[in-house]
PDB file of C-alpha atoms in Angstrom:
ATOM      1  CA  MET A   1       4.656  36.324 -32.818  1.00 43.00           C
ATOM      2  CA  LYS A   2       4.584  32.565 -33.418  1.00 42.00           C
ATOM      3  CA  LEU A   3       8.370  32.420 -33.149  1.00 41.00           C
ATOM      4  CA  GLN A   4       8.240  34.314 -29.861  1.00 40.00           C
ATOM      5  CA  LEU A   5       5.589  31.910 -28.548  1.00 37.00           C
ATOM      6  CA  LEU A   6       7.760  28.971 -29.584  1.00 39.00           C
ATOM      7  CA  TYR A   7      10.778  30.399 -27.772  1.00 36.00           C
ATOM      8  CA  SER A   8       8.623  31.022 -24.669  1.00 36.00           C
ATOM      9  CA  THR A   9       7.380  27.438 -24.735  1.00 37.00           C
ATOM     10  CA  ILE A  10      10.897  26.049 -25.096  1.00 36.00           C
ATOM     11  CA  PHE A  11      12.094  28.249 -22.225  1.00 36.00           C
ATOM     12  CA  LEU A  12       9.224  27.076 -20.006  1.00 35.00           C
ATOM     13  CA  LEU A  13       9.903  23.409 -20.712  1.00 38.00           C
ATOM     14  CA  THR A  14      13.618  23.922 -20.105  1.00 40.00           C
ATOM     15  CA  PHE A  15      12.846  25.699 -16.831  1.00 37.00           C
ATOM     16  CA  ILE A  16      10.554  22.885 -15.661  1.00 42.00           C
ATOM     17  CA  ALA A  17      13.197  20.306 -16.537  1.00 43.00           C
ATOM     18  CA  SER A  18      15.938  22.245 -14.764  1.00 41.00           C
ATOM     19  CA  THR A  19      13.858  22.669 -11.595  1.00 42.00           C
ATOM     20  CA  HIS A  20      12.429  19.143 -11.718  1.00 47.00           C
ATOM     21  CA  ALA A  21      14.334  18.011  -8.641  1.00 48.00           C
ATOM     22  CA  ALA A  22      13.486  21.126  -6.663  1.00 71.00           C
ATOM     23  CA  ILE A  23       9.686  21.092  -6.796  1.00 89.00           C
ATOM     24  CA  SER A  24       7.767  19.655  -3.860  1.00 92.00           C
ATOM     25  CA  PRO A  25       6.145  16.178  -3.996  1.00 94.00           C
ATOM     26  CA  GLU A  26       2.667  17.788  -3.925  1.00 95.00           C
ATOM     27  CA  VAL A  27       3.426  20.099  -6.857  1.00 95.00           C
ATOM     28  CA  TYR A  28       4.938  17.153  -8.750  1.00 97.00           C
ATOM     29  CA  TRP A  29       1.696  15.201  -8.249  1.00 97.00           C
ATOM     30  CA  LYS A  30      -0.425  18.094  -9.527  1.00 96.00           C
ATOM     31  CA  ILE A  31       1.730  18.495 -12.638  1.00 97.00           C
ATOM     32  CA  LYS A  32       1.840  14.787 -13.456  1.00 97.00           C
ATOM     33  CA  LEU A  33      -1.713  13.841 -12.375  1.00 97.00           C
ATOM     34  CA  PRO A  34      -3.830  16.951 -12.984  1.00 95.00           C
ATOM     35  CA  LYS A  35      -7.168  15.115 -12.670  1.00 94.00           C
ATOM     36  CA  ALA A  36      -6.359  13.019  -9.603  1.00 96.00           C
ATOM     37  CA  GLN A  37      -7.038  14.265  -6.092  1.00 95.00           C
ATOM     38  CA  ILE A  38      -4.373  13.478  -3.504  1.00 96.00           C
ATOM     39  CA  PRO A  39      -5.849  11.087  -0.906  1.00 95.00           C
ATOM     40  CA  LYS A  40      -5.878  12.506   2.623  1.00 93.00           C
ATOM     41  CA  VAL A  41      -3.637   9.692   3.884  1.00 93.00           C
ATOM     42  CA  ILE A  42      -0.926  10.951   1.512  1.00 95.00           C
ATOM     43  CA  LYS A  43      -1.490  14.661   2.016  1.00 94.00           C
ATOM     44  CA  ASP A  44      -1.268  14.346   5.807  1.00 93.00           C
ATOM     45  CA  LEU A  45       2.240  12.856   5.541  1.00 94.00           C
ATOM     46  CA  LEU A  46       3.757  15.202   2.966  1.00 93.00           C
ATOM     47  CA  PRO A  47       6.653  17.428   4.060  1.00 84.00           C
ATOM     48  CA  GLN A  48       5.527  20.919   5.025  1.00 71.00           C
ATOM     49  CA  ALA A  49       7.377  24.110   4.158  1.00 55.00           C
ATOM     50  CA  ASP A  50       8.640  24.524   7.720  1.00 50.00           C
ATOM     51  CA  ASP A  51       9.620  20.861   8.176  1.00 49.00           C
ATOM     52  CA  GLY A  52      13.234  20.094   8.988  1.00 48.00           C
ATOM     53  CA  ILE A  53      13.628  17.499   6.244  1.00 49.00           C
ATOM     54  CA  LEU A  54      17.070  16.481   7.486  1.00 47.00           C
ATOM     55  CA  ASP A  55      15.636  15.636  10.903  1.00 52.00           C
ATOM     56  CA  THR A  56      15.177  11.923  10.203  1.00 55.00           C
ATOM     57  CA  LYS A  57      13.693  11.182  13.669  1.00 58.00           C
ATOM     58  CA  LYS A  58      16.055   8.174  13.846  1.00 65.00           C
ATOM     59  CA  LYS A  59      13.270   5.581  13.997  1.00 87.00           C
ATOM     60  CA  VAL A  60      11.407   2.948  12.032  1.00 94.00           C
ATOM     61  CA  TYR A  61       7.647   3.373  11.591  1.00 94.00           C
ATOM     62  CA  TYR A  62       5.357   0.363  11.988  1.00 92.00           C
ATOM     63  CA  GLY A  63       1.842  -0.344  10.828  1.00 88.00           C
ATOM     64  CA  LEU A  64      -0.552  -2.796  12.464  1.00 79.00           C
ATOM     65  CA  HIS A  65      -0.995  -5.253   9.593  1.00 68.00           C
ATOM     66  CA  GLN A  66       0.528  -6.050   6.211  1.00 60.00           C
ATOM     67  CA  HIS A  67      -1.455  -9.050   5.000  1.00 52.00           C
ATOM     68  CA  GLY A  68      -2.070  -7.558   1.555  1.00 51.00           C
ATOM     69  CA  ALA A  69       1.637  -7.348   0.772  1.00 53.00           C
ATOM     70  CA  TRP A  70       2.495 -10.901   1.736  1.00 57.00           C
ATOM     71  CA  ILE A  71       0.512 -13.050  -0.682  1.00 62.00           C
ATOM     72  CA  PHE A  72       3.582 -14.540  -2.339  1.00 65.00           C
ATOM     73  CA  HIS A  73       5.415 -16.331   0.481  1.00 76.00           C
ATOM     74  CA  ALA A  74       4.490 -19.238   2.737  1.00 84.00           C
ATOM     75  CA  ALA A  75       2.528 -18.142   5.794  1.00 85.00           C
ATOM     76  CA  THR A  76       4.592 -18.001   8.967  1.00 83.00           C
ATOM     77  CA  GLU A  77       3.470 -19.267  12.365  1.00 86.00           C
ATOM     78  CA  ASP A  78       3.397 -15.671  13.624  1.00 83.00           C
ATOM     79  CA  GLU A  79       1.115 -14.558  10.787  1.00 82.00           C
ATOM     80  CA  ILE A  80      -1.277 -17.441  11.423  1.00 85.00           C
ATOM     81  CA  HIS A  81      -1.192 -16.942  15.207  1.00 83.00           C
ATOM     82  CA  GLU A  82      -2.062 -13.252  14.803  1.00 82.00           C
ATOM     83  CA  ILE A  83      -5.454 -14.069  13.315  1.00 86.00           C
ATOM     84  CA  LYS A  84      -6.155 -17.292  15.218  1.00 83.00           C
ATOM     85  CA  ASN A  85      -8.616 -17.494  18.088  1.00 71.00           C
ATOM     86  CA  GLU A  86      -6.533 -17.635  21.291  1.00 60.00           C
ATOM     87  CA  THR A  87      -9.091 -19.944  22.884  1.00 53.00           C
ATOM     88  CA  PRO A  88      -8.766 -23.268  21.022  1.00 50.00           C
ATOM     89  CA  THR A  89     -11.846 -25.205  20.042  1.00 49.00           C
ATOM     90  CA  GLN A  90     -12.184 -28.978  19.815  1.00 46.00           C
ATOM     91  CA  SER A  91     -10.612 -28.912  16.366  1.00 45.00           C
ATOM     92  CA  ASP A  92      -8.031 -26.192  15.806  1.00 44.00           C
ATOM     93  CA  HIS A  93      -8.608 -26.023  12.061  1.00 47.00           C
ATOM     94  CA  GLN A  94      -9.570 -23.608   9.315  1.00 48.00           C
ATOM     95  CA  ASP A  95     -12.618 -21.993  10.931  1.00 65.00           C
ATOM     96  CA  ASN A  96     -10.880 -21.143  14.205  1.00 82.00           C
ATOM     97  CA  PHE A  97      -9.994 -17.590  13.189  1.00 87.00           C
ATOM     98  CA  LEU A  98     -10.712 -14.280  14.911  1.00 89.00           C
ATOM     99  CA  TYR A  99     -11.096 -12.857  11.420  1.00 90.00           C
ATOM    100  CA  LYS A 100     -10.118 -13.750   7.856  1.00 91.00           C
ATOM    101  CA  PRO A 101      -8.014 -11.182   5.997  1.00 91.00           C
ATOM    102  CA  TYR A 102      -8.870 -12.973   2.732  1.00 93.00           C
ATOM    103  CA  PHE A 103     -12.267 -14.000   1.386  1.00 95.00           C
ATOM    104  CA  PHE A 104     -13.986 -15.043  -1.831  1.00 96.00           C
ATOM    105  CA  GLU A 105     -15.523 -12.416  -4.127  1.00 97.00           C
ATOM    106  CA  LYS A 106     -18.978 -13.940  -3.715  1.00 96.00           C
ATOM    107  CA  GLU A 107     -18.893 -12.767  -0.072  1.00 97.00           C
ATOM    108  CA  LEU A 108     -18.945  -9.083  -1.111  1.00 97.00           C
ATOM    109  CA  VAL A 109     -22.688  -8.656  -0.723  1.00 97.00           C
ATOM    110  CA  LYS A 110     -24.875  -6.024   0.919  1.00 98.00           C
ATOM    111  CA  GLY A 111     -26.069  -7.075   4.360  1.00 98.00           C
ATOM    112  CA  LYS A 112     -23.258  -9.537   5.068  1.00 97.00           C
ATOM    113  CA  VAL A 113     -21.771  -9.331   8.560  1.00 97.00           C
ATOM    114  CA  ILE A 114     -18.036  -9.865   8.969  1.00 95.00           C
ATOM    115  CA  ASN A 115     -15.507  -9.904  11.808  1.00 93.00           C
ATOM    116  CA  PHE A 116     -12.615  -7.549  11.134  1.00 91.00           C
ATOM    117  CA  PRO A 117     -10.117  -5.295  12.912  1.00 89.00           C
ATOM    118  CA  SER A 118      -9.820  -1.601  12.179  1.00 88.00           C
ATOM    119  CA  LEU A 119      -8.472  -0.786   8.733  1.00 90.00           C
ATOM    120  CA  LYS A 120      -6.464   2.089  10.199  1.00 89.00           C
ATOM    121  CA  ASN A 121      -2.904   0.877   9.809  1.00 84.00           C
ATOM    122  CA  LYS A 122      -1.327   3.812  11.682  1.00 84.00           C
ATOM    123  CA  ASN A 123       1.984   3.713   9.830  1.00 91.00           C
ATOM    124  CA  LYS A 124       2.935   7.391  10.070  1.00 92.00           C
ATOM    125  CA  ALA A 125       6.180   7.214   8.086  1.00 94.00           C
ATOM    126  CA  PRO A 126       6.437  10.553   6.241  1.00 95.00           C
ATOM    127  CA  PHE A 127       7.014  11.096   2.550  1.00 95.00           C
ATOM    128  CA  TRP A 128      10.360  12.695   1.815  1.00 94.00           C
ATOM    129  CA  PRO A 129      11.267  14.463  -1.468  1.00 92.00           C
ATOM    130  CA  ARG A 130      12.805  12.204  -4.099  1.00 95.00           C
ATOM    131  CA  GLN A 131      16.040  14.166  -4.373  1.00 92.00           C
ATOM    132  CA  PHE A 132      16.559  13.586  -0.635  1.00 91.00           C
ATOM    133  CA  VAL A 133      15.783   9.844  -0.407  1.00 94.00           C
ATOM    134  CA  GLU A 134      17.831   9.076  -3.503  1.00 94.00           C
ATOM    135  CA  SER A 135      20.890  10.250  -1.568  1.00 94.00           C
ATOM    136  CA  ILE A 136      20.290   7.511   1.039  1.00 95.00           C
ATOM    137  CA  PRO A 137      21.369   3.896   0.290  1.00 96.00           C
ATOM    138  CA  PHE A 138      18.529   1.410  -0.339  1.00 97.00           C
ATOM    139  CA  SER A 139      20.062  -1.979  -1.082  1.00 97.00           C
ATOM    140  CA  SER A 140      20.601  -5.264   0.758  1.00 97.00           C
ATOM    141  CA  LYS A 141      24.298  -4.868  -0.027  1.00 97.00           C
ATOM    142  CA  LYS A 142      24.348  -1.617   1.914  1.00 97.00           C
ATOM    143  CA  ILE A 143      22.408  -2.527   5.050  1.00 97.00           C
ATOM    144  CA  PRO A 144      25.290  -1.452   7.337  1.00 97.00           C
ATOM    145  CA  GLN A 145      25.340   2.004   5.710  1.00 96.00           C
ATOM    146  CA  ILE A 146      21.546   2.315   6.055  1.00 96.00           C
ATOM    147  CA  LEU A 147      21.645   1.382   9.741  1.00 96.00           C
ATOM    148  CA  ASN A 148      24.502   3.785  10.319  1.00 95.00           C
ATOM    149  CA  TYR A 149      22.622   6.596   8.574  1.00 94.00           C
ATOM    150  CA  PHE A 150      19.604   6.175  10.852  1.00 94.00           C
ATOM    151  CA  SER A 151      21.706   5.386  13.957  1.00 93.00           C
ATOM    152  CA  ILE A 152      20.038   1.969  14.347  1.00 95.00           C
ATOM    153  CA  ASN A 153      21.658  -0.772  16.435  1.00 94.00           C
ATOM    154  CA  ASN A 154      22.657  -3.780  14.301  1.00 95.00           C
ATOM    155  CA  ASN A 155      20.955  -6.270  16.645  1.00 95.00           C
ATOM    156  CA  SER A 156      17.696  -4.376  17.160  1.00 96.00           C
ATOM    157  CA  LYS A 157      14.179  -5.050  15.938  1.00 95.00           C
ATOM    158  CA  ASP A 158      14.428  -1.935  13.761  1.00 96.00           C
ATOM    159  CA  ALA A 159      17.551  -3.304  12.067  1.00 97.00           C
ATOM    160  CA  LYS A 160      15.759  -6.565  11.247  1.00 96.00           C
ATOM    161  CA  THR A 161      12.794  -4.607   9.874  1.00 95.00           C
ATOM    162  CA  ILE A 162      15.027  -2.462   7.661  1.00 97.00           C
ATOM    163  CA  GLU A 163      16.672  -5.572   6.221  1.00 97.00           C
ATOM    164  CA  GLU A 164      13.345  -7.393   5.670  1.00 94.00           C
ATOM    165  CA  THR A 165      11.784  -4.433   3.869  1.00 95.00           C
ATOM    166  CA  VAL A 166      14.766  -3.929   1.566  1.00 97.00           C
ATOM    167  CA  LYS A 167      14.815  -7.648   0.723  1.00 94.00           C
ATOM    168  CA  VAL A 168      11.096  -7.616  -0.102  1.00 91.00           C
ATOM    169  CA  CYS A 169      11.788  -4.768  -2.487  1.00 95.00           C
ATOM    170  CA  GLU A 170      14.465  -6.794  -4.236  1.00 96.00           C
ATOM    171  CA  GLU A 171      12.385  -9.926  -4.811  1.00 91.00           C
ATOM    172  CA  PRO A 172      11.772 -10.669  -8.516  1.00 91.00           C
ATOM    173  CA  ALA A 173       8.330 -10.107 -10.012  1.00 88.00           C
ATOM    174  CA  MET A 174       6.058 -13.033 -10.773  1.00 83.00           C
ATOM    175  CA  LYS A 175       5.145 -13.927 -14.343  1.00 83.00           C
ATOM    176  CA  GLY A 176       2.883 -11.222 -15.777  1.00 84.00           C
ATOM    177  CA  GLU A 177       3.482  -8.903 -12.830  1.00 87.00           C
ATOM    178  CA  LYS A 178       5.278  -5.572 -12.655  1.00 93.00           C
ATOM    179  CA  ARG A 179       6.512  -4.298  -9.298  1.00 94.00           C
ATOM    180  CA  LYS A 180       8.557  -1.519  -7.783  1.00 96.00           C
ATOM    181  CA  CYS A 181       9.237  -0.183  -4.312  1.00 97.00           C
ATOM    182  CA  ALA A 182       8.461   3.518  -4.436  1.00 98.00           C
ATOM    183  CA  THR A 183      10.693   5.333  -1.966  1.00 97.00           C
ATOM    184  CA  SER A 184       9.064   8.687  -2.690  1.00 97.00           C
ATOM    185  CA  LEU A 185       5.719  10.044  -3.812  1.00 97.00           C
ATOM    186  CA  GLU A 186       7.301  11.138  -7.089  1.00 97.00           C
ATOM    187  CA  SER A 187       8.476   7.609  -7.902  1.00 98.00           C
ATOM    188  CA  MET A 188       5.008   6.249  -7.021  1.00 98.00           C
ATOM    189  CA  VAL A 189       3.411   8.729  -9.436  1.00 98.00           C
ATOM    190  CA  ASP A 190       5.854   7.846 -12.222  1.00 98.00           C
ATOM    191  CA  PHE A 191       5.330   4.109 -11.790  1.00 98.00           C
ATOM    192  CA  GLY A 192       1.551   4.541 -11.712  1.00 97.00           C
ATOM    193  CA  ILE A 193       1.625   6.369 -15.046  1.00 97.00           C
ATOM    194  CA  PHE A 194       3.891   3.667 -16.474  1.00 96.00           C
ATOM    195  CA  MET A 195       1.658   0.854 -15.191  1.00 95.00           C
ATOM    196  CA  LEU A 196      -1.619   2.303 -16.483  1.00 95.00           C
ATOM    197  CA  GLY A 197      -0.169   3.846 -19.644  1.00 95.00           C
ATOM    198  CA  THR A 198      -1.837   7.179 -18.929  1.00 96.00           C
ATOM    199  CA  ASN A 199      -1.824  10.054 -16.464  1.00 96.00           C
ATOM    200  CA  ASN A 200      -5.634  10.180 -16.645  1.00 96.00           C
ATOM    201  CA  VAL A 201      -6.050   8.251 -13.414  1.00 96.00           C
ATOM    202  CA  LYS A 202      -8.091   8.065 -10.236  1.00 96.00           C
ATOM    203  CA  VAL A 203      -6.305   7.416  -6.945  1.00 97.00           C
ATOM    204  CA  VAL A 204      -8.242   5.965  -4.002  1.00 97.00           C
ATOM    205  CA  ALA A 205      -7.623   4.712  -0.478  1.00 96.00           C
ATOM    206  CA  THR A 206      -9.686   3.260   2.361  1.00 96.00           C
ATOM    207  CA  GLU A 207     -11.303   5.834   4.666  1.00 95.00           C
ATOM    208  CA  VAL A 208     -12.098   5.132   8.328  1.00 93.00           C
ATOM    209  CA  GLN A 209     -14.217   7.302  10.642  1.00 91.00           C
ATOM    210  CA  GLY A 210     -13.429   5.989  14.104  1.00 81.00           C
ATOM    211  CA  GLU A 211     -10.505   4.757  16.169  1.00 70.00           C
ATOM    212  CA  ASN A 212     -11.563   1.280  17.286  1.00 68.00           C
ATOM    213  CA  GLN A 213      -8.737  -1.266  16.899  1.00 67.00           C
ATOM    214  CA  MET A 214     -10.512  -4.299  18.349  1.00 79.00           C
ATOM    215  CA  VAL A 215     -11.879  -7.022  16.129  1.00 89.00           C
ATOM    216  CA  GLN A 216     -15.590  -6.357  15.825  1.00 92.00           C
ATOM    217  CA  LYS A 217     -18.562  -7.076  13.585  1.00 94.00           C
ATOM    218  CA  TYR A 218     -19.141  -4.891  10.513  1.00 96.00           C
ATOM    219  CA  THR A 219     -22.239  -4.879   8.334  1.00 97.00           C
ATOM    220  CA  ILE A 220     -21.725  -4.265   4.613  1.00 98.00           C
ATOM    221  CA  LYS A 221     -24.046  -1.451   3.495  1.00 98.00           C
ATOM    222  CA  GLU A 222     -23.008  -0.962  -0.132  1.00 98.00           C
ATOM    223  CA  VAL A 223     -20.696  -2.585  -2.699  1.00 98.00           C
ATOM    224  CA  GLU A 224     -19.523  -0.532  -5.697  1.00 97.00           C
ATOM    225  CA  LEU A 225     -17.415  -1.960  -8.528  1.00 96.00           C
ATOM    226  CA  MET A 226     -14.915   0.781  -9.428  1.00 95.00           C
ATOM    227  CA  ALA A 227     -12.789  -1.056 -11.988  1.00 93.00           C
ATOM    228  CA  ASP A 228     -12.454  -4.426 -13.693  1.00 93.00           C
ATOM    229  CA  GLY A 229      -8.974  -4.829 -15.105  1.00 89.00           C
ATOM    230  CA  LEU A 230      -5.620  -3.137 -14.744  1.00 88.00           C
ATOM    231  CA  ASN A 231      -4.739  -1.245 -11.576  1.00 93.00           C
ATOM    232  CA  MET A 232      -1.706  -0.524  -9.420  1.00 96.00           C
ATOM    233  CA  ILE A 233      -1.738  -1.230  -5.694  1.00 95.00           C
ATOM    234  CA  CYS A 234       0.817   0.284  -3.326  1.00 95.00           C
ATOM    235  CA  HIS A 235       1.225  -1.342   0.108  1.00 93.00           C
ATOM    236  CA  LYS A 236       2.992   0.743   2.725  1.00 94.00           C
ATOM    237  CA  LEU A 237       5.931  -1.048   4.329  1.00 94.00           C
ATOM    238  CA  ASN A 238       7.623  -0.640   7.691  1.00 94.00           C
ATOM    239  CA  TYR A 239      10.611   1.666   7.235  1.00 96.00           C
ATOM    240  CA  ALA A 240      12.242   4.897   8.365  1.00 96.00           C
ATOM    241  CA  TYR A 241      10.305   6.940   5.797  1.00 96.00           C
ATOM    242  CA  ALA A 242       7.404   6.218   3.432  1.00 96.00           C
ATOM    243  CA  VAL A 243       8.206   3.198   1.247  1.00 97.00           C
ATOM    244  CA  HIS A 244       5.465   1.514  -0.774  1.00 96.00           C
ATOM    245  CA  PHE A 245       5.538  -1.883  -2.462  1.00 95.00           C
ATOM    246  CA  CYS A 246       3.671  -1.127  -5.716  1.00 96.00           C
ATOM    247  CA  HIS A 247       2.595  -3.853  -8.103  1.00 93.00           C
ATOM    248  CA  GLY A 248       0.044  -4.810 -10.721  1.00 90.00           C
ATOM    249  CA  GLY A 249      -0.411  -6.676 -13.945  1.00 75.00           C
ATOM    250  CA  GLY A 250      -2.715  -9.497 -12.902  1.00 71.00           C
ATOM    251  CA  GLY A 251      -6.448  -9.513 -13.571  1.00 86.00           C
ATOM    252  CA  THR A 252      -8.232  -7.750 -10.719  1.00 92.00           C
ATOM    253  CA  LYS A 253     -11.508  -6.148  -9.743  1.00 95.00           C
ATOM    254  CA  THR A 254     -11.509  -3.094  -7.479  1.00 96.00           C
ATOM    255  CA  TYR A 255     -14.475  -2.465  -5.192  1.00 97.00           C
ATOM    256  CA  MET A 256     -15.403   0.291  -2.750  1.00 98.00           C
ATOM    257  CA  VAL A 257     -17.228  -1.312   0.168  1.00 98.00           C
ATOM    258  CA  SER A 258     -19.174   0.823   2.637  1.00 98.00           C
ATOM    259  CA  MET A 259     -19.735  -0.760   6.037  1.00 97.00           C
ATOM    260  CA  ILE A 260     -20.455   0.156   9.634  1.00 95.00           C
ATOM    261  CA  GLY A 261     -19.167  -1.431  12.831  1.00 94.00           C
ATOM    262  CA  VAL A 262     -21.204  -2.283  15.909  1.00 93.00           C
ATOM    263  CA  ASP A 263     -19.518   0.647  17.696  1.00 91.00           C
ATOM    264  CA  GLY A 264     -20.606   3.058  14.944  1.00 92.00           C
ATOM    265  CA  THR A 265     -17.267   3.147  13.079  1.00 93.00           C
ATOM    266  CA  LYS A 266     -17.945   3.997   9.428  1.00 94.00           C
ATOM    267  CA  VAL A 267     -15.639   2.579   6.777  1.00 96.00           C
ATOM    268  CA  LYS A 268     -15.313   3.010   3.028  1.00 97.00           C
ATOM    269  CA  ALA A 269     -12.941   0.158   2.303  1.00 97.00           C
ATOM    270  CA  VAL A 270     -11.118  -0.534  -0.940  1.00 97.00           C
ATOM    271  CA  SER A 271     -11.282  -4.245  -1.728  1.00 97.00           C
ATOM    272  CA  ILE A 272      -9.088  -5.898  -4.350  1.00 95.00           C
ATOM    273  CA  CYS A 273     -10.223  -9.181  -5.877  1.00 95.00           C
ATOM    274  CA  HIS A 274      -7.613 -11.250  -7.706  1.00 92.00           C
ATOM    275  CA  LYS A 275      -9.133 -13.269 -10.534  1.00 91.00           C
ATOM    276  CA  ASP A 276      -6.038 -15.408 -11.132  1.00 89.00           C
ATOM    277  CA  THR A 277      -4.277 -16.925  -8.106  1.00 89.00           C
ATOM    278  CA  SER A 278      -2.622 -19.801  -9.964  1.00 88.00           C
ATOM    279  CA  LEU A 279       0.892 -18.407  -9.411  1.00 84.00           C
ATOM    280  CA  TRP A 280       0.488 -17.623  -5.698  1.00 87.00           C
ATOM    281  CA  ASN A 281       2.387 -19.624  -3.116  1.00 87.00           C
ATOM    282  CA  PRO A 282       0.196 -22.658  -2.271  1.00 91.00           C
ATOM    283  CA  LYS A 283       1.236 -22.314   1.395  1.00 91.00           C
ATOM    284  CA  GLY A 284       0.432 -18.598   1.478  1.00 90.00           C
ATOM    285  CA  LEU A 285      -1.894 -17.034   4.043  1.00 90.00           C
ATOM    286  CA  PRO A 286      -4.869 -16.703   1.628  1.00 91.00           C
ATOM    287  CA  PHE A 287      -5.015 -20.456   1.086  1.00 93.00           C
ATOM    288  CA  VAL A 288      -4.468 -21.217   4.778  1.00 91.00           C
ATOM    289  CA  VAL A 289      -7.472 -19.148   5.901  1.00 91.00           C
ATOM    290  CA  LEU A 290      -9.720 -20.206   3.002  1.00 93.00           C
ATOM    291  CA  ASN A 291      -8.671 -23.879   2.882  1.00 92.00           C
ATOM    292  CA  ALA A 292      -8.202 -23.430  -0.861  1.00 93.00           C
ATOM    293  CA  LYS A 293      -5.565 -23.992  -3.534  1.00 92.00           C
ATOM    294  CA  PRO A 294      -4.016 -21.813  -6.262  1.00 91.00           C
ATOM    295  CA  GLY A 295      -6.458 -21.300  -9.099  1.00 88.00           C
ATOM    296  CA  ALA A 296      -9.384 -21.055  -6.679  1.00 83.00           C
ATOM    297  CA  PRO A 297     -12.267 -18.650  -7.416  1.00 90.00           C
ATOM    298  CA  SER A 298     -11.465 -14.951  -7.171  1.00 94.00           C
ATOM    299  CA  ILE A 299      -9.846 -14.143  -3.800  1.00 95.00           C
ATOM    300  CA  CYS A 300     -10.230 -10.691  -2.251  1.00 95.00           C
ATOM    301  CA  HIS A 301      -8.774  -8.640   0.581  1.00 94.00           C
ATOM    302  CA  TYR A 302      -9.380  -5.202   2.046  1.00 94.00           C
ATOM    303  CA  LEU A 303      -6.714  -2.525   2.017  1.00 93.00           C
ATOM    304  CA  GLN A 304      -5.668  -0.622   5.116  1.00 91.00           C
ATOM    305  CA  ASP A 305      -6.039   3.139   4.923  1.00 92.00           C
ATOM    306  CA  ASP A 306      -2.375   3.772   4.077  1.00 92.00           C
ATOM    307  CA  GLN A 307      -2.429   1.617   0.942  1.00 93.00           C
ATOM    308  CA  ILE A 308      -2.977   3.382  -2.354  1.00 96.00           C
ATOM    309  CA  VAL A 309      -4.722   2.252  -5.555  1.00 97.00           C
ATOM    310  CA  PHE A 310      -4.253   3.816  -8.994  1.00 97.00           C
ATOM    311  CA  LEU A 311      -7.117   3.194 -11.455  1.00 95.00           C
ATOM    312  CA  PRO A 312      -7.812   4.373 -15.002  1.00 93.00           C
ATOM    313  CA  PHE A 313     -10.108   7.403 -14.769  1.00 87.00           C
ATOM    314  CA  VAL A 314     -13.585   6.794 -16.202  1.00 78.00           C
ATOM    315  CA  SER A 315     -15.680   9.919 -16.635  1.00 68.00           C
TER     316      SER A 315
END
């Protein structure tokens, strides 16, 4: 009986291994992360049984903002202009911002009122199965092949976006950091398990009830510390299918911040606070908006609703 059970177990494991590439991204998640619920923002973009996976739509998907992903390079004029007040004041300096995408941890307090745009990023790029995306080139050396695959004109905005995203994914990690661009949900799951050293994880994302995209005032109603230590953050990038820049390794705190806008929009926003900014680019956007320098007190930012955070599960 024991021998028969052993043979059955071996057969089952062999079967799972042999069909590994054939199972859907959702089933893969449930096998690998049995205790973690799939956030709605992921589930809504998973391939359905009747989807024509090979119908690539021939387009690049764009989100509204990507501040959280660009903390390592010098701020560009376009990035600064996007958050600057269009009506200049007497002194066009640090406080002349429509809103500040970065802030100090001490500002995460109940009752505080902030100016902020909607945290709905609206990047609808779908997740494709790993076995499918791995058949498509993803390298700066193969940009022409990528553009040809998606029928994208070499001189178009989409072509520039494809090249920028691939290059971001090829940038080396900072000291103490681990990073990977997950081109599928399966690769995101695998990297999350590797980063945290366990599959006993909790996966969270910002939730927004409302459609307002204008900058408006929000009042913080509740601040909950979810984790102090290791996490993995995945920022969704602009691409022809779902690609996430996932990284972690630095000391962070993860908060869930409940707030409400003046128009009634309710938000449960994930906020990441970085305790060590000493290796960040001194000309980066966080230091521009905060008039600070690397090594400043803990700097935080909110995550848009298509950015994913993996945390160790605490019962």
